[in-house]
Short mmCIF file of C-alpha atoms in Angstrom, two decimals:
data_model
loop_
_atom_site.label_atom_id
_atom_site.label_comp_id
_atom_site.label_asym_id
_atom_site.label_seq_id
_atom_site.Cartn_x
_atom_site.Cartn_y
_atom_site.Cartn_z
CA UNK A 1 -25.58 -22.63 -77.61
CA UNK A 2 -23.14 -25.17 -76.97
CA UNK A 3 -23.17 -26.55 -73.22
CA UNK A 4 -19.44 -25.49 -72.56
CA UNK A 5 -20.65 -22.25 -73.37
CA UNK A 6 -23.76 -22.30 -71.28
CA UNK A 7 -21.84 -23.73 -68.25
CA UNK A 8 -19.32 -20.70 -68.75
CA UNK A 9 -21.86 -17.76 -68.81
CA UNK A 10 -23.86 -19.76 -66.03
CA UNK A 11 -20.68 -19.18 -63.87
CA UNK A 12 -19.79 -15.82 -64.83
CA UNK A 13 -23.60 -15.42 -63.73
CA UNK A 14 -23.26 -16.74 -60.20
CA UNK A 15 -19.66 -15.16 -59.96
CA UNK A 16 -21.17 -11.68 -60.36
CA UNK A 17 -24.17 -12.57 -58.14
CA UNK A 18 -22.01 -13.83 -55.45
CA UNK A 19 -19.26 -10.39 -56.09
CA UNK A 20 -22.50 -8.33 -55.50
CA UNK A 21 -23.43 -10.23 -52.15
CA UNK A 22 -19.92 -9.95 -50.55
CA UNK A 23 -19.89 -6.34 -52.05
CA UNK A 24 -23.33 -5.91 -49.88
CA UNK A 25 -22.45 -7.70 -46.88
CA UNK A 26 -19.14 -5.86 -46.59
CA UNK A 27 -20.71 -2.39 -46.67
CA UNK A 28 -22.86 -3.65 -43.59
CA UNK A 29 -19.85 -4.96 -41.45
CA UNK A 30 -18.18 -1.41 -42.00
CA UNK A 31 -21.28 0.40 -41.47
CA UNK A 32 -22.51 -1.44 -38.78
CA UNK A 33 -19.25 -2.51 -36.82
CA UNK A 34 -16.86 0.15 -38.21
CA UNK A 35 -14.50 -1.83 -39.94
CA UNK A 36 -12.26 0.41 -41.92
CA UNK A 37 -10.51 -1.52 -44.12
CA UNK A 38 -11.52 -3.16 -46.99
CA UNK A 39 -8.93 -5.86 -47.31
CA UNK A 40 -10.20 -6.88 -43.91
CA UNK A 41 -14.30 -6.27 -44.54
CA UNK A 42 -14.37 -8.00 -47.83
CA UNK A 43 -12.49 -11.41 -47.00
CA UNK A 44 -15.00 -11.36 -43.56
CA UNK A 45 -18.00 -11.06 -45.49
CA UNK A 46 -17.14 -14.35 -47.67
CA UNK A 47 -16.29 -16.14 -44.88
CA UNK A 48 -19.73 -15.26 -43.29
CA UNK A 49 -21.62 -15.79 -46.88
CA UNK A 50 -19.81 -19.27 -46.85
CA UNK A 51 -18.05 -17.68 -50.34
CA UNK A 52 -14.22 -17.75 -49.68
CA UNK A 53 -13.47 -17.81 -53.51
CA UNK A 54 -10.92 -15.99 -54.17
CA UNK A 55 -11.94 -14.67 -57.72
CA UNK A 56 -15.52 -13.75 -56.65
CA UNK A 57 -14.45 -10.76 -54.42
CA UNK A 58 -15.67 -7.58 -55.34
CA UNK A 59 -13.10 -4.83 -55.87
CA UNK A 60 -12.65 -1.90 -52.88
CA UNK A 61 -14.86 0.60 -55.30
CA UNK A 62 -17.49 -2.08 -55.54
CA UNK A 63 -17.75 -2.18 -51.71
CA UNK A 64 -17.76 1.83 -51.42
CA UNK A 65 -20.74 1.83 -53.75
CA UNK A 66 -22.62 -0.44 -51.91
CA UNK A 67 -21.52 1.46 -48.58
CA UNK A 68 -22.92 4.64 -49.98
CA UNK A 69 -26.11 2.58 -51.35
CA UNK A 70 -26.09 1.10 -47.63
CA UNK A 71 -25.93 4.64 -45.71
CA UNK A 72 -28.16 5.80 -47.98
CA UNK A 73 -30.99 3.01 -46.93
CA UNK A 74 -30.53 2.08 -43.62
CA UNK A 75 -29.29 5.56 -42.45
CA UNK A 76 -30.53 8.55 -44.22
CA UNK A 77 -30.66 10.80 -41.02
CA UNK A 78 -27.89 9.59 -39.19
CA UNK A 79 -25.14 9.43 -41.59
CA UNK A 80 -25.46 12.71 -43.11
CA UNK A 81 -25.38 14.51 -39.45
CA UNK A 82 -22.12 12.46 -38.37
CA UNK A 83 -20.71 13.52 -41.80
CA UNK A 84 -21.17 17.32 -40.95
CA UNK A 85 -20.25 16.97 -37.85
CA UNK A 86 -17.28 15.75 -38.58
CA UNK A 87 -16.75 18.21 -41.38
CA UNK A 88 -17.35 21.08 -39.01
CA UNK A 89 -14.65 19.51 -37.09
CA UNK A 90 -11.96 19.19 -39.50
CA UNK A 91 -12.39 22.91 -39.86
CA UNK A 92 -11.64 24.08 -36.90
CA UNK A 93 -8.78 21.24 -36.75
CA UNK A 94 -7.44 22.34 -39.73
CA UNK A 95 -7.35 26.08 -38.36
CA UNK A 96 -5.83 24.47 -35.18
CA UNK A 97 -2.87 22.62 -37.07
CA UNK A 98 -3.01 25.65 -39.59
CA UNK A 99 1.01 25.91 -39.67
CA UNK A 100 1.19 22.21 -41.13
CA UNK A 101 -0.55 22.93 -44.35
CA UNK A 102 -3.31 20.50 -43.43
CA UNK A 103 -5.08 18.31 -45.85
CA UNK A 104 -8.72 16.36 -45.40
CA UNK A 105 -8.53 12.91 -46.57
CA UNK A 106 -10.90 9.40 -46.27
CA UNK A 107 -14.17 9.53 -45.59
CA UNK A 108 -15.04 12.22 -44.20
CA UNK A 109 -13.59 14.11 -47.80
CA UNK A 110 -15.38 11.37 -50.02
CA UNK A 111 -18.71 11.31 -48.00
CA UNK A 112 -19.22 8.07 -46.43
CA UNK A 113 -18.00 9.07 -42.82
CA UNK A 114 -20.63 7.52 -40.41
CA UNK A 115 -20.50 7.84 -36.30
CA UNK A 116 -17.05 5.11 -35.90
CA UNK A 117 -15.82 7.53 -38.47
CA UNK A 118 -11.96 10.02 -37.21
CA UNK A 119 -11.26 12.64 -39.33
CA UNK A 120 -8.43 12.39 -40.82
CA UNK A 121 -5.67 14.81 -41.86
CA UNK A 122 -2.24 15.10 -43.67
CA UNK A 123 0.29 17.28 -42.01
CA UNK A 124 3.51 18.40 -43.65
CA UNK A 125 6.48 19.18 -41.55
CA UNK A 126 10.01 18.35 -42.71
CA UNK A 127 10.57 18.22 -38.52
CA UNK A 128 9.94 14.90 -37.57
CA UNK A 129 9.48 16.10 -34.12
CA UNK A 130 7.64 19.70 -34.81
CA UNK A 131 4.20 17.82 -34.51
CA UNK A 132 4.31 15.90 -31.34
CA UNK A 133 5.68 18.68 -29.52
CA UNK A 134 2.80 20.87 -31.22
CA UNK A 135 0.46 18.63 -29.45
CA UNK A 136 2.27 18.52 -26.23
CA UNK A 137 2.65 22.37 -26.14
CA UNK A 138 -1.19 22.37 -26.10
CA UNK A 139 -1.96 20.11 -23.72
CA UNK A 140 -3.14 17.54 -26.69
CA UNK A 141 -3.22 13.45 -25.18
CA UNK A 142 -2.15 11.09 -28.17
CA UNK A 143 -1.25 8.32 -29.45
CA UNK A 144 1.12 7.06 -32.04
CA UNK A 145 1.42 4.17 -34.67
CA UNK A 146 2.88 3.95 -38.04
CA UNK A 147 0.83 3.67 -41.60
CA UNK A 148 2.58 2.61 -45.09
CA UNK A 149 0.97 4.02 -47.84
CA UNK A 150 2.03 3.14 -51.51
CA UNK A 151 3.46 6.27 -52.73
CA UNK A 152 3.48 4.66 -56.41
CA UNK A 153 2.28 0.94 -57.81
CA UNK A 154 6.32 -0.09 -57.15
CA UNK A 155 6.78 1.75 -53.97
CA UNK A 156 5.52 2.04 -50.52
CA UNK A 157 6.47 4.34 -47.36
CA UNK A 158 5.96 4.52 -43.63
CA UNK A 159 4.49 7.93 -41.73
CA UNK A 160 4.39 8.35 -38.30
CA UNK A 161 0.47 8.55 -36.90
CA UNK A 162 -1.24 10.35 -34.24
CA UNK A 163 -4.25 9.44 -32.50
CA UNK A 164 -6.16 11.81 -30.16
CA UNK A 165 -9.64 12.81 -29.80
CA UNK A 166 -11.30 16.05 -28.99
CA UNK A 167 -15.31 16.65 -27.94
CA UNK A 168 -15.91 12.85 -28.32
CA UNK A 169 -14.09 12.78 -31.78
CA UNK A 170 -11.32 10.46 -32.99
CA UNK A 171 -8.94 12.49 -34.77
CA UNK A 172 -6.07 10.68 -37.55
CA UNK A 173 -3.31 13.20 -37.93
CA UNK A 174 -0.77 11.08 -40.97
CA UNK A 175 2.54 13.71 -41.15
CA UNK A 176 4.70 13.97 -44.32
CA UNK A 177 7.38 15.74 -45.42
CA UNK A 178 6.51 19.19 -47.05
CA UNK A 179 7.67 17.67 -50.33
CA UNK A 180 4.66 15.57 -50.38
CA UNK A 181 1.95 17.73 -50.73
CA UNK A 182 2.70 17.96 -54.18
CA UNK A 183 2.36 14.17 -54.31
CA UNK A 184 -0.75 12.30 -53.01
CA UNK A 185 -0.06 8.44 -52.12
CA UNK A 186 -2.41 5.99 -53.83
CA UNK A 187 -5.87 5.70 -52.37
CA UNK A 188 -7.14 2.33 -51.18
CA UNK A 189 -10.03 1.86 -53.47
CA UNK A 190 -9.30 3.16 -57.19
CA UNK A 191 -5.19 3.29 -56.87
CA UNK A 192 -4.91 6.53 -58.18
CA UNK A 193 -3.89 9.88 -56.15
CA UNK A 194 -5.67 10.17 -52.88
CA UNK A 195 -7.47 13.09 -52.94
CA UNK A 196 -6.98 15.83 -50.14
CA UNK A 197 -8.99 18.84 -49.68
CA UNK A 198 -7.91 22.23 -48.27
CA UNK A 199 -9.52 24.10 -45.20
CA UNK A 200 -11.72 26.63 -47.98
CA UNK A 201 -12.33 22.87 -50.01
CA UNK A 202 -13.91 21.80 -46.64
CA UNK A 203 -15.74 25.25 -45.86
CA UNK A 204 -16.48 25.16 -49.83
CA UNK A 205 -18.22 21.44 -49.11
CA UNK A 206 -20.11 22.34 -46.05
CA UNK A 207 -21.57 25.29 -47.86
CA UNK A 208 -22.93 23.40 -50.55
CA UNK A 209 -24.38 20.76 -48.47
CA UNK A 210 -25.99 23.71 -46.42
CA UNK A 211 -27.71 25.35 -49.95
CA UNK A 212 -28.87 21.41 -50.95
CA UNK A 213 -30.51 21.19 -47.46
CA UNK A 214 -32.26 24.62 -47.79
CA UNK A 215 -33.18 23.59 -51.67
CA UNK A 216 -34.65 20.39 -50.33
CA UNK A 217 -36.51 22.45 -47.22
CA UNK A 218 -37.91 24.74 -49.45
CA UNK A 219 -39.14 22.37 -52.02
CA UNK A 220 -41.20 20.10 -49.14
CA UNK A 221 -42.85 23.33 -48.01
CA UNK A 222 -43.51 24.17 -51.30
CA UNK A 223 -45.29 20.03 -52.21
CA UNK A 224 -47.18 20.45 -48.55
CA UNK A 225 -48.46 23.87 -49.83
CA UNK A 226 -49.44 22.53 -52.91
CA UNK A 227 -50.95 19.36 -50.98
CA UNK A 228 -53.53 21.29 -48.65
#
């Protein structure tokens, strides 16, 4: 092998290494500090690997692999109760905002939600005002702020946000217009249509997480049977 070649592989080598590292050390600052974005958790986690190149950062799907991989480690009781907790509550949010044709979106949908975990929901309202006086008809505290989400690879758009929480849970309400229910934006990690779930896609996930629990119940009684 010719030493050009050797020096390239040999760097393509310590490129992935280091990619897998940041990837790692990412996954812990969200899990462990609840940083949400991944823009924002992968640049900090080269900075504090003393890696700031550029080309060795791990894509957004690399880092939600290695958060699940994480969660999976370090918090194998915890996570899973903060994710059906949070899954209960999107029900009986989604119930709540039930006019609004609500949608479950981020982590709490995909899995990884942890305790610094809101739920978070797409409303759809052609009222631009129907919403916040929803919440104030009912008493609801909130707060507002403004996301962009890229509705295509060429274009982007800007949603109102509310903020509230309810029995010690953050809640992230994003309204759209109705027309955009039949349109996802992009997601933040693969760029393709964010996926959404109805309120019987949530009841439909909480069951089967229920039946995998009971599988798994029945199966340890049935190896500490077998073990006596």
């Amino acid at each position: 092998m010719a030493r050009g070649e050797h020096h390239r592989i040999h760097a393509q080598d310590r490129q992935q290494r280091n990619r897998i590292l940041i990837a790692q050390e990412a996954a812990r600052l969200m899990s462990e500090h609840g940083i949400r974005d991944y823009h924002h958790a992968k640049h900090k986690a080269a900075d504090r690997l003393g890696m700031p190149e550029t080309q060795a950062l791990p894509r957004n799907s690399e880092i939600e692999q290695a958060l699940r991989e994480h969660q999976r480690i370090f918090q194998a009781d915890s996570q899973p109760q903060a994710l059906r907790e949070r899954r209960e509550a999107a029900v009986e949010a989604m119930q709540f905002f039930a006019r609004f044709r609500p949608r479950l979106v981020g982590a709490v949908l995909e899995g990884t939600a942890d305790t610094h975990s809101a739920v978070c929901l797409h409303l759809f309202t052609d009222d631009p005002e129907a919403v916040p006086l929803f919440l104030q008809e009912h008493g609801v505290p909130y707060e507002t702020q403004t996301r962009t989400l890229r509705e295509d690879r060429d274009s982007q758009r800007d949603f109102p946000v509310f903020l509230f929480a309810a029995d010690n849970l953050p809640f992230d309400l994003t309204v759209m217009p109705g027309d955009s229910l039949r349109q996802a934006p992009l997601d933040r990690v693969d760029e393709k249509p964010m996926r959404r779930a109805s309120l019987q896609g949530v009841r439909e996930l909480l069951a089967s997480a229920h039946h995998q629990v009971e599988h798994e119940d029945e199966f340890e009684a049935m190896l500490a049977a077998a073990l006596r």
